[in-house]
Amino acid sequence: MARLDIENLVKRYGDFHAVRDVSLSIADGEFLVLLGPSGCGKTTTLRMVAGFIEPTAGRVLLGGQDVTLLPPWKRNAGMVFQSYALFPHLTVAQNVAFGLEMRKIPRADIEKRVEEVLALVRLSGYGGRLPRQLSGGQQQRVALARALAIRPDVLLLDEPLSNLDAKLRQEVRVEIRELQRQLGLTTVMVTHDQEEALTMADRLVVMSEGEVRQVGSQRDLYERPANRFVAGFVGRSTFLDGTIDTPGHFRTSGGLELKCAGNRTGAAVLSLRPERVEIGPVSLQGGPLAGLDNRLSGTVEFVSYLGSLIDIHVRLSPADRLVVQIANREGGFSPDVGQPVHVGWPLSAGQVFTA
Amino acid sequence: MIAVIRRRAGRWALNGAAGLALAYILLPLIFVVWLAFFRQEIPSFPPEGYSLKWFAAILDQRKFVDGFSLSFRVGVLATLTGLVLGVPAALCLVRYNFTLRGPLANLLLMPVVVPGVVLGTAMYVFQVEVENGLDVDVLGTFYALVAGHVVIVIPWVVRLVTASLAGVDRTIEEAAQNLGANAWVTFWRITLPSIRPGIVAGALFGFVTSFGNLEMSLFLVGPGRTTLPIVILQYLEWKIDPTIAAVSVVQILLIGGAMLLTDRYVKLARVV
């Protein structure tokens, strides 16, 4: 295993910038996840690391060695493809042995290594089967075993779980993560599924439109999103548009006067996490909302019942609507559509971004 | 009740139509096979008796044996050449997007659409011109005949390999490269085996087309070099005894046998 450095990577197709100036360093043994909506450049970045796409500019360093101009077969990077890409005419054992044969490893050693790796992914005894005789989950583990067999410097995972059903996906996430820790694999995974990203990563990179929007831990991204995109993409946020004339005073486009943190001025967006906003009945004057920096009255416009949680959409002004998420507790406050309510939040719950 | 009757009637009509079509295709073949075993020289019904002498008669006539041998050699060589040219062509057509890709694909399939006589005339004139221009023997040589047949083999190879390639996941090639295989090794170890059904089927159909070709061969054969279909035609001009039927039976058996054998390794129904 080795560290991986990506320096000022750019990929242009004509006028279209698929990747704009991406720089990342992945430490030895680190699990990094590239997260973003489709078309954000995350897969292009991964494929440039694997060598399938030639960068327009920038460098890729694997273990300190510049591999930017090397063809894929001369880089020691193991990749797991979204479709698994198992060789349909070869058995499981032959699939896993392929990379070892390419490395001219003696026959006897190959057999031993294939056995070891298949045991690692709990597929001992499946060596003689053809890929089409396996279930989706088993095929996925063969793909992983095949990539691990070559003892790669870096493991590249391209949406490896997207073809599995929801229940299996949860198990495989944990399995891959444990295997990665146990073997100390430097890993880069690409996904558009934020739950997957949050459960597996040591560190996350949020991308959109070919650019890195923020790099950080799960907590960093959720608690301190760097911009409106990250606040909306990682977790959920309500955005209120408005302006700040004097620092600390936010006026929404609907005319509401709110207190906010920071000292920026001008056109701005106030972002609120639905579960950080409190909600209560109007009649209660003090109660749970007392002491909150912002307290407003509104009307319940829409309620969605999610089981353990309830989403309540509250109309604050003709132009401003807020989503509040509450836990579904026995005897808890649960307003109906049309009911007037009070909402409130502390200064620290609101994030201000430039519009 | 009426619905059930209607559905049954529909099924009967469909099966009946399919049976009629099948009989229309098979009956002449059945008659030919039957005829090959008649004892009398002039085919007439009912047969006077049965005999295997017409099969023995084939071997007595050198022209049938020579014709068979020539057709076989031309077919094999044309098929091999057609594969060498057609497989890369199919790869290019499927994998790369370039100007004139559509017209080129149509051009490669053209020889199966153009009438054989037209193709033969064109090939004849072309070979005469080449002969005049280069001042070497072209027309009537074995290799010129093979060259002509390559043209009618290529459409089958291109069409069936193209169909086969469409079902191949391109990422398996990337996976091979990722595991350390260069472009050449990837082609031999991964791409080629996954399009093998298309290649085998293309080769088989190409060979059968070449083996049975009459029209183009008529223009291209030289003195003393006659392919089997031409031998049959010439024989039929003078005689109609069951020798021809016997020759046909041998052909049917060979081609049918080749198909059955191929089908054991490659499911032809999946590619064709």
XYZ file of C-alpha atoms in Angstrom:
627
model
C 0.000 0.000 0.000
C 1.082 3.511 -0.630
C -0.027 7.108 -0.429
C -1.776 8.685 -3.388
C -1.401 12.295 -4.441
C -3.502 14.060 -7.028
C -2.082 17.427 -8.079
C -4.088 20.060 -9.956
C -5.854 17.472 -12.075
C -7.859 18.871 -15.011
C -9.929 17.096 -17.650
C -11.513 19.060 -20.487
C -13.625 17.676 -23.317
C -13.718 20.556 -25.785
C -15.358 23.379 -23.860
C -16.699 21.107 -21.161
C -14.702 20.930 -17.941
C -15.289 17.471 -16.484
C -12.724 18.031 -13.732
C -11.299 21.464 -12.815
C -8.124 21.658 -10.812
C -8.610 18.894 -8.264
C -5.846 18.322 -5.699
C -6.080 15.637 -3.029
C -3.702 13.685 -0.834
C -4.698 10.277 0.428
C -2.545 8.923 3.251
C -1.304 5.347 3.408
C -4.190 3.214 4.697
C -6.791 5.960 4.445
C -10.328 5.433 3.127
C -11.295 8.455 1.080
C -14.720 8.847 -0.488
C -15.489 11.086 -3.453
C -19.100 12.120 -3.054
C -21.247 14.098 -5.441
C -24.213 14.042 -7.792
C -23.832 12.350 -11.168
C -21.754 14.365 -13.586
C -19.739 16.047 -10.835
C -16.410 14.655 -12.059
C -15.842 12.092 -9.307
C -15.754 9.079 -11.627
C -13.594 10.942 -14.145
C -11.145 11.670 -11.332
C -11.060 8.018 -10.292
C -10.568 6.886 -13.886
C -7.675 9.287 -14.287
C -6.070 7.686 -11.222
C -6.628 4.224 -12.765
C -5.208 5.453 -16.068
C -8.271 4.977 -18.269
C -8.552 8.694 -18.952
C -5.587 10.885 -19.766
C -5.678 14.147 -17.805
C -5.596 17.443 -19.710
C -3.287 18.798 -17.005
C -2.006 17.862 -13.572
C -0.269 14.870 -12.053
C -1.102 11.596 -10.297
C 1.515 10.275 -7.875
C 1.291 6.756 -6.503
C 3.676 6.094 -3.642
C 5.536 9.265 -4.606
C 6.080 8.041 -8.168
C 4.598 10.038 -11.039
C 2.241 7.672 -12.905
C 0.363 10.325 -14.912
C 1.631 9.074 -18.256
C 1.693 5.355 -17.487
C -0.916 3.122 -19.158
C -3.388 1.371 -16.813
C -1.517 -1.942 -16.977
C 1.658 -0.402 -15.603
C 0.015 1.110 -12.517
C -0.476 -1.092 -9.523
C -4.025 0.042 -8.784
C -6.770 -2.505 -8.096
C -10.196 -1.425 -9.252
C -13.668 -2.708 -8.455
C -16.109 -1.670 -11.168
C -19.751 -0.766 -10.744
C -20.752 -3.635 -13.054
C -18.039 -5.839 -11.412
C -16.659 -6.503 -14.934
C -15.918 -10.155 -14.188
C -14.590 -12.105 -17.163
C -17.647 -14.172 -18.098
C -15.696 -16.965 -19.818
C -13.328 -17.559 -16.893
C -14.041 -19.282 -13.595
C -13.913 -17.441 -10.293
C -10.396 -18.765 -9.619
C -9.236 -17.812 -13.127
C -10.698 -14.351 -12.689
C -8.801 -13.860 -9.453
C -5.627 -15.381 -10.923
C -5.650 -13.141 -14.017
C -3.714 -10.244 -12.506
C -1.208 -12.633 -10.945
C -0.594 -14.347 -14.283
C 0.034 -10.940 -15.828
C 2.671 -10.419 -13.149
C 4.371 -13.682 -14.148
C 4.041 -15.177 -10.678
C 4.818 -18.925 -10.528
C 1.799 -21.227 -10.927
C 2.014 -22.732 -7.443
C 2.157 -19.313 -5.770
C -0.810 -18.139 -7.811
C -2.963 -21.029 -6.618
C -2.035 -20.359 -3.023
C -2.744 -16.638 -3.286
C -6.084 -17.248 -5.033
C -7.108 -19.536 -2.173
C -6.099 -16.941 0.421
C -7.941 -14.094 -1.239
C -11.098 -16.128 -1.840
C -11.054 -17.090 1.841
C -10.713 -13.415 2.720
C -13.977 -12.597 0.935
C -15.624 -15.788 2.277
C -15.805 -17.542 -1.114
C -13.615 -20.584 -0.455
C -14.824 -23.469 -2.560
C -16.368 -21.243 -5.231
C -13.200 -21.170 -7.365
C -14.561 -23.540 -10.017
C -17.793 -21.651 -10.664
C -18.484 -19.281 -13.506
C -19.481 -15.705 -12.650
C -23.000 -16.159 -14.007
C -23.560 -18.976 -11.497
C -23.097 -16.562 -8.595
C -25.468 -14.108 -6.935
C -24.905 -10.360 -7.246
C -23.329 -10.169 -3.805
C -20.985 -13.055 -4.542
C -19.976 -11.520 -7.861
C -19.195 -8.311 -6.047
C -16.906 -10.196 -3.645
C -15.130 -11.909 -6.551
C -14.492 -8.474 -8.075
C -13.061 -7.345 -4.749
C -10.937 -10.492 -4.416
C -9.607 -10.024 -7.936
C -8.546 -6.470 -7.159
C -6.974 -7.466 -3.824
C -5.071 -10.459 -5.260
C -2.567 -8.246 -7.062
C -1.710 -6.508 -3.751
C -2.412 -3.093 -5.222
C -0.802 0.135 -4.045
C -4.248 1.659 -3.998
C -7.756 0.193 -4.120
C -10.229 2.045 -6.341
C -13.952 1.451 -5.842
C -16.343 2.834 -8.454
C -19.849 2.767 -6.965
C -19.212 -0.829 -5.896
C -22.483 -1.246 -4.026
C -24.976 0.382 -6.354
C -26.032 -2.904 -7.973
C -26.847 -4.616 -4.670
C -30.217 -4.514 -2.980
C -30.638 -2.247 0.006
C -30.283 -4.873 2.733
C -27.177 -6.481 1.250
C -25.630 -3.081 0.691
C -25.668 -2.380 4.427
C -23.795 -5.627 5.171
C -21.251 -5.238 2.380
C -20.443 -1.686 3.489
C -19.322 -2.972 6.841
C -17.465 -5.920 5.300
C -15.485 -3.791 2.892
C -14.669 -1.301 5.621
C -13.436 -4.016 7.976
C -11.342 -5.640 5.270
C -9.877 -2.268 4.354
C -8.884 -1.580 7.988
C -7.539 -5.073 8.521
C -5.331 -4.950 5.417
C -4.480 -1.262 5.754
C -5.614 -0.542 2.190
C -5.261 2.933 0.766
C -8.707 3.275 -0.773
C -10.582 5.746 -2.928
C -14.299 5.132 -3.371
C -16.696 7.004 -5.609
C -20.367 7.188 -4.706
C -23.413 9.408 -5.016
C -25.014 7.804 -1.967
C -24.331 10.010 1.027
C -25.325 7.429 3.602
C -22.826 5.014 2.075
C -20.178 7.717 2.044
C -20.811 8.706 5.642
C -20.681 5.128 6.987
C -17.522 4.081 5.171
C -15.169 7.028 4.864
C -12.272 8.236 6.973
C -12.488 11.455 5.034
C -14.895 12.727 2.411
C -14.532 14.917 -0.618
C -17.693 16.590 -1.854
C -17.585 17.463 -5.544
C -19.882 19.247 -7.944
C -19.414 20.613 -11.444
C -15.885 19.231 -11.611
C -14.705 21.029 -8.503
C -13.983 20.018 -4.937
C -16.534 21.807 -2.728
C -15.240 20.618 0.641
C -12.885 18.044 2.134
C -13.373 16.856 5.684
C -14.713 14.339 8.159
C -18.396 13.450 8.375
C -18.771 15.880 11.310
C -16.990 18.682 9.436
C -19.283 18.381 6.456
C -22.461 18.175 8.472
C -21.759 20.699 11.208
C -19.645 23.149 9.257
C -20.553 22.953 5.566
C -18.336 25.294 3.587
C -21.031 26.424 1.188
C -24.638 26.173 0.214
C -23.993 23.148 -2.050
C -22.488 21.040 0.742
C -25.188 22.126 3.197
C -27.808 20.913 0.755
C -26.043 17.768 -0.431
C -24.825 16.332 2.866
C -27.865 15.955 5.055
C -30.791 18.263 4.474
C -31.169 21.978 4.941
C -33.831 24.648 4.586
C -32.520 27.716 2.818
C -33.942 31.185 3.472
C -32.882 33.837 0.951
C -32.330 37.389 2.105
C -29.872 40.155 2.866
C -27.738 41.283 5.784
C -27.567 45.073 6.128
C -25.949 45.177 9.565
C -23.866 42.180 10.681
C -25.957 39.808 12.778
C -29.299 40.926 11.335
C -30.719 38.836 8.530
C -33.768 40.029 6.625
C -35.486 37.348 4.533
C -36.933 38.140 1.134
C -40.332 37.700 2.806
C -39.469 40.485 5.272
C -38.766 38.438 8.428
C -36.126 39.865 10.778
C -33.787 37.166 12.106
C -30.652 37.098 14.183
C -27.648 35.346 12.706
C -24.014 34.669 13.525
C -20.985 36.070 11.692
C -20.148 39.487 10.422
C -20.729 39.310 6.722
C -23.089 41.697 4.906
C -24.907 41.781 1.586
C -27.061 39.203 -0.178
C -26.978 35.950 1.791
C -28.574 32.583 2.411
C -29.487 31.321 5.858
C -29.272 27.549 6.130
C -31.029 25.554 8.851
C -30.939 21.809 9.607
C -34.563 20.619 10.059
C -33.769 18.752 13.304
C -32.101 21.791 14.888
C -35.274 23.866 14.735
C -37.702 23.624 17.673
C -41.458 23.679 17.243
C -44.222 24.194 19.778
C -47.869 25.212 20.218
C -48.774 28.899 19.959
C -50.529 29.100 23.298
C -47.375 28.348 25.186
C -45.652 31.649 25.942
C -42.500 30.508 27.698
C -42.083 26.753 27.302
C -39.441 24.989 25.264
C -38.965 27.889 22.869
C -38.144 30.429 25.557
C -34.596 31.678 25.397
C -34.047 30.816 21.749
C -32.460 33.605 19.688
C -35.040 33.381 16.950
C -38.717 32.817 17.657
C -41.364 33.071 14.965
C -44.963 32.130 14.448
C -46.222 30.301 11.406
C -48.785 27.858 10.054
C -48.335 24.164 9.399
C -48.654 23.640 5.667
C -47.630 20.017 5.165
C -46.821 17.064 7.389
C -45.000 13.932 6.292
C -44.996 11.010 8.622
C -41.724 9.047 8.259
C -42.200 6.543 11.084
C -39.600 7.377 13.698
C -39.476 10.971 12.470
C -42.022 13.532 11.362
C -41.320 16.335 8.883
C -43.369 19.483 9.366
C -43.353 22.211 6.732
C -44.161 25.589 8.315
C -45.135 28.707 6.374
C -43.504 31.749 8.026
C -44.313 34.415 5.424
C -45.610 34.368 1.841
C -41.993 33.894 0.648
C -40.514 31.842 3.492
C -41.113 28.216 4.349
C -39.190 26.119 6.860
C -38.904 22.378 7.405
C -38.807 21.135 10.997
C -38.042 17.546 11.830
C -39.171 16.120 15.161
C -38.802 12.734 16.770
C -42.025 10.738 16.860
C -42.319 10.387 20.660
C -45.238 9.038 22.667
C -47.353 12.023 23.668
C -45.033 14.419 21.844
C -46.163 17.587 20.086
C -47.668 16.680 16.734
C -49.455 19.512 14.918
C -51.954 19.117 12.099
C -52.054 20.895 8.749
C -53.425 24.415 9.128
C -52.566 24.704 12.803
C -50.689 27.851 13.929
C -47.362 27.046 15.633
C -44.232 28.681 16.989
C -40.768 27.760 15.715
C -37.399 28.820 17.056
C -33.677 28.115 16.936
C -30.483 29.254 18.623
C -27.996 31.468 16.767
C -25.588 28.531 16.403
C -28.109 26.456 14.416
C -28.087 28.866 11.464
C -25.335 28.929 8.846
C -24.913 31.956 6.618
C -23.551 31.586 3.080
C -23.117 34.154 0.358
C -25.995 33.907 -2.085
C -66.543 -19.877 -23.505
C -66.389 -17.997 -26.786
C -63.133 -16.427 -25.679
C -61.645 -19.847 -25.063
C -62.713 -21.088 -28.484
C -61.354 -17.964 -30.084
C -58.016 -18.365 -28.296
C -57.789 -22.024 -29.334
C -58.696 -21.161 -32.912
C -56.001 -18.488 -32.883
C -53.427 -20.966 -31.640
C -54.442 -23.509 -34.293
C -54.195 -20.888 -37.029
C -50.717 -19.841 -35.867
C -49.445 -23.413 -35.621
C -50.967 -24.236 -38.976
C -49.300 -21.275 -40.666
C -45.952 -22.157 -39.084
C -46.337 -25.794 -40.219
C -47.140 -24.730 -43.783
C -44.123 -22.442 -43.940
C -41.881 -25.166 -42.569
C -43.210 -27.686 -45.072
C -42.668 -25.186 -47.891
C -38.996 -24.924 -46.879
C -38.407 -28.600 -46.147
C -40.361 -30.414 -48.879
C -37.916 -29.791 -51.757
C -35.069 -30.930 -49.511
C -36.957 -34.064 -48.569
C -37.658 -34.821 -52.233
C -34.010 -34.354 -53.159
C -32.908 -36.726 -50.411
C -35.545 -39.251 -51.454
C -34.561 -38.984 -55.111
C -30.921 -39.719 -54.358
C -31.874 -43.264 -53.436
C -34.016 -44.057 -56.533
C -32.781 -46.923 -58.646
C -33.920 -45.685 -62.071
C -32.023 -43.083 -64.098
C -34.958 -40.841 -65.014
C -36.628 -39.578 -61.840
C -40.293 -40.609 -61.915
C -42.882 -41.623 -59.358
C -43.382 -44.113 -57.954
C -39.720 -45.252 -57.663
C -38.937 -48.576 -59.251
C -36.667 -49.468 -56.349
C -33.906 -48.119 -54.154
C -30.153 -48.101 -54.571
C -26.964 -46.459 -53.333
C -25.318 -46.539 -56.739
C -25.629 -42.777 -57.356
C -23.437 -42.097 -54.350
C -20.825 -44.441 -55.785
C -21.253 -42.649 -59.111
C -20.073 -39.366 -57.543
C -16.692 -40.812 -56.748
C -16.369 -42.244 -60.277
C -16.570 -38.786 -61.791
C -13.405 -36.753 -61.198
C -15.157 -33.441 -61.863
C -17.362 -33.826 -58.779
C -14.433 -34.729 -56.564
C -12.305 -31.909 -58.017
C -15.174 -29.455 -57.785
C -15.789 -30.377 -54.182
C -12.121 -30.058 -53.377
C -11.833 -26.641 -55.042
C -14.997 -25.304 -53.403
C -13.751 -26.539 -50.047
C -10.310 -24.957 -50.382
C -11.715 -21.670 -51.699
C -14.294 -21.641 -48.886
C -11.743 -22.266 -46.142
C -9.246 -19.715 -47.416
C -11.939 -17.089 -48.115
C -13.397 -17.636 -44.634
C -10.035 -17.284 -42.902
C -9.235 -14.131 -44.884
C -12.736 -12.820 -44.228
C -12.205 -13.318 -40.477
C -8.858 -11.521 -40.486
C -10.463 -8.555 -42.251
C -13.972 -8.704 -40.812
C -13.293 -9.029 -37.081
C -11.163 -5.855 -36.834
C -13.686 -4.077 -39.069
C -16.533 -5.047 -36.731
C -14.469 -3.895 -33.723
C -13.890 -0.502 -35.330
C -17.545 -0.104 -36.300
C -18.772 -0.858 -32.785
C -16.039 0.796 -30.729
C -15.181 3.977 -32.565
C -17.287 6.844 -33.707
C -15.937 8.339 -36.900
C -17.281 10.133 -39.956
C -18.615 7.750 -42.603
C -19.130 5.050 -39.975
C -22.742 4.449 -41.021
C -21.989 4.373 -44.772
C -18.989 2.107 -44.157
C -21.098 -0.348 -42.137
C -23.629 -0.473 -44.984
C -20.887 -0.867 -47.569
C -19.483 -3.904 -45.752
C -22.927 -5.530 -45.658
C -23.678 -4.639 -49.281
C -22.386 -7.828 -50.964
C -25.277 -9.866 -49.504
C -27.782 -7.394 -50.958
C -26.283 -6.871 -54.415
C -27.420 -9.585 -56.888
C -24.742 -12.224 -57.447
C -24.602 -11.621 -61.183
C -23.963 -7.908 -60.660
C -21.283 -8.648 -58.100
C -19.726 -11.228 -60.418
C -19.699 -8.825 -63.372
C -18.154 -6.093 -61.258
C -15.507 -8.444 -59.896
C -14.788 -9.727 -63.411
C -14.306 -6.248 -64.887
C -12.193 -5.226 -61.903
C -9.926 -8.238 -62.243
C -9.543 -7.691 -66.000
C -8.509 -4.089 -65.310
C -6.044 -5.140 -62.636
C -4.617 -7.733 -65.000
C -4.168 -5.129 -67.740
C -2.773 -2.552 -65.376
C -0.268 -4.758 -63.580
C 0.497 -7.095 -66.455
C 0.206 -10.234 -64.297
C -2.213 -13.164 -64.434
C -5.179 -12.417 -62.218
C -8.418 -13.572 -63.763
C -8.989 -17.302 -63.553
C -6.349 -17.908 -60.896
C -7.145 -19.651 -57.626
C -6.331 -16.607 -55.502
C -8.482 -14.304 -57.636
C -11.397 -16.660 -57.037
C -10.652 -16.625 -53.301
C -10.456 -12.813 -53.365
C -13.916 -12.683 -54.902
C -15.326 -15.021 -52.275
C -13.769 -12.983 -49.449
C -16.129 -10.178 -50.452
C -19.197 -12.349 -49.804
C -17.785 -13.794 -46.555
C -17.072 -10.385 -44.985
C -20.739 -9.311 -44.547
C -21.491 -12.424 -42.479
C -18.444 -12.003 -40.262
C -19.049 -8.277 -39.768
C -22.742 -8.715 -39.056
C -22.460 -11.575 -36.589
C -19.367 -10.261 -34.805
C -21.002 -6.836 -34.514
C -24.052 -8.436 -32.932
C -21.811 -10.379 -30.579
C -19.799 -7.303 -29.603
C -22.911 -5.366 -28.703
C -23.485 -7.827 -25.855
C -19.958 -7.517 -24.454
C -19.437 -5.274 -21.428
C -16.563 -2.989 -22.364
C -15.498 -2.615 -18.774
C -14.181 -6.185 -18.778
C -11.444 -4.917 -21.065
C -10.696 -2.102 -18.666
C -10.655 -4.619 -15.833
C -8.067 -6.692 -17.698
C -5.894 -3.632 -18.271
C -6.290 -2.646 -14.660
C -4.985 -6.078 -13.685
C -1.872 -5.660 -15.812
C -2.808 -6.850 -19.306
C -1.648 -4.592 -22.145
C -3.912 -3.857 -25.119
C -2.688 -6.880 -27.107
C -3.070 -9.390 -24.253
C -6.472 -7.905 -23.445
C -7.632 -8.508 -27.008
C -6.459 -12.133 -27.100
C -7.410 -13.174 -23.588
C -10.580 -11.171 -23.002
C -12.154 -9.584 -26.107
C -11.693 -12.458 -28.526
C -13.069 -15.194 -26.228
C -16.133 -13.100 -25.435
C -17.010 -12.616 -29.116
C -16.183 -16.236 -30.008
C -19.829 -17.170 -30.674
C -20.074 -14.387 -33.268
C -16.786 -15.377 -34.864
C -17.709 -19.048 -35.099
C -21.170 -18.300 -36.467
C -19.783 -15.724 -38.917
C -17.162 -18.190 -40.136
C -19.742 -20.941 -40.547
C -22.226 -18.841 -42.484
C -19.449 -17.242 -44.505
C -18.126 -20.669 -45.443
C -21.556 -21.964 -46.413
C -22.189 -18.880 -48.563
C -18.842 -19.261 -50.310
C -19.265 -23.013 -50.741
C -22.657 -22.653 -52.367
C -21.890 -19.572 -54.454
C -22.618 -20.018 -58.143
C -23.156 -16.631 -59.800
C -19.897 -14.911 -58.909
C -17.820 -18.044 -59.371
C -19.139 -18.389 -62.938
C -17.343 -15.153 -63.825
C -14.134 -15.854 -61.971
C -13.236 -19.504 -62.566
C -10.482 -20.331 -65.063
C -10.159 -23.274 -67.405
C -9.960 -26.565 -65.528
C -11.003 -24.865 -62.263
C -14.668 -25.439 -61.555
C -16.345 -25.160 -58.180
C -18.931 -27.708 -57.115
C -22.038 -25.570 -57.870
C -20.714 -24.989 -61.409
C -20.049 -28.702 -61.872
C -23.622 -29.418 -60.806
C -25.006 -26.819 -63.212
C -22.961 -28.154 -66.107
C -23.998 -31.745 -65.334
C -27.669 -30.753 -65.195
C -27.489 -29.338 -68.710
C -27.066 -32.882 -70.083
C -28.427 -35.302 -67.531
C -31.017 -35.350 -64.809
C -30.141 -38.668 -63.187
C -30.081 -38.848 -59.363
C -26.292 -38.277 -59.164
C -27.029 -34.605 -58.595
C -29.459 -35.502 -55.823
C -26.749 -37.657 -54.255
C -24.248 -34.774 -54.451
C -26.817 -32.518 -52.790
C -27.365 -35.036 -49.992
C -23.634 -35.115 -49.322
C -23.605 -31.296 -49.174
C -26.626 -31.153 -46.892
C -25.050 -33.692 -44.559
C -21.735 -31.838 -44.438
C -23.229 -28.426 -43.755
C -25.831 -29.791 -41.356
C -23.107 -31.727 -39.545
C -20.926 -28.603 -39.301
C -23.853 -26.668 -37.826
C -24.691 -29.322 -35.271
C -21.049 -29.608 -34.263
C -20.718 -25.829 -33.928
C -23.929 -25.613 -31.992
C -22.476 -27.880 -29.325
C -19.803 -25.295 -28.546
C -21.626 -22.099 -29.447
C -25.375 -21.699 -29.274
C -26.020 -20.435 -32.795
C -29.562 -19.405 -32.016
C -28.165 -16.825 -29.588
C -26.090 -14.981 -32.172
C -27.984 -15.394 -35.413
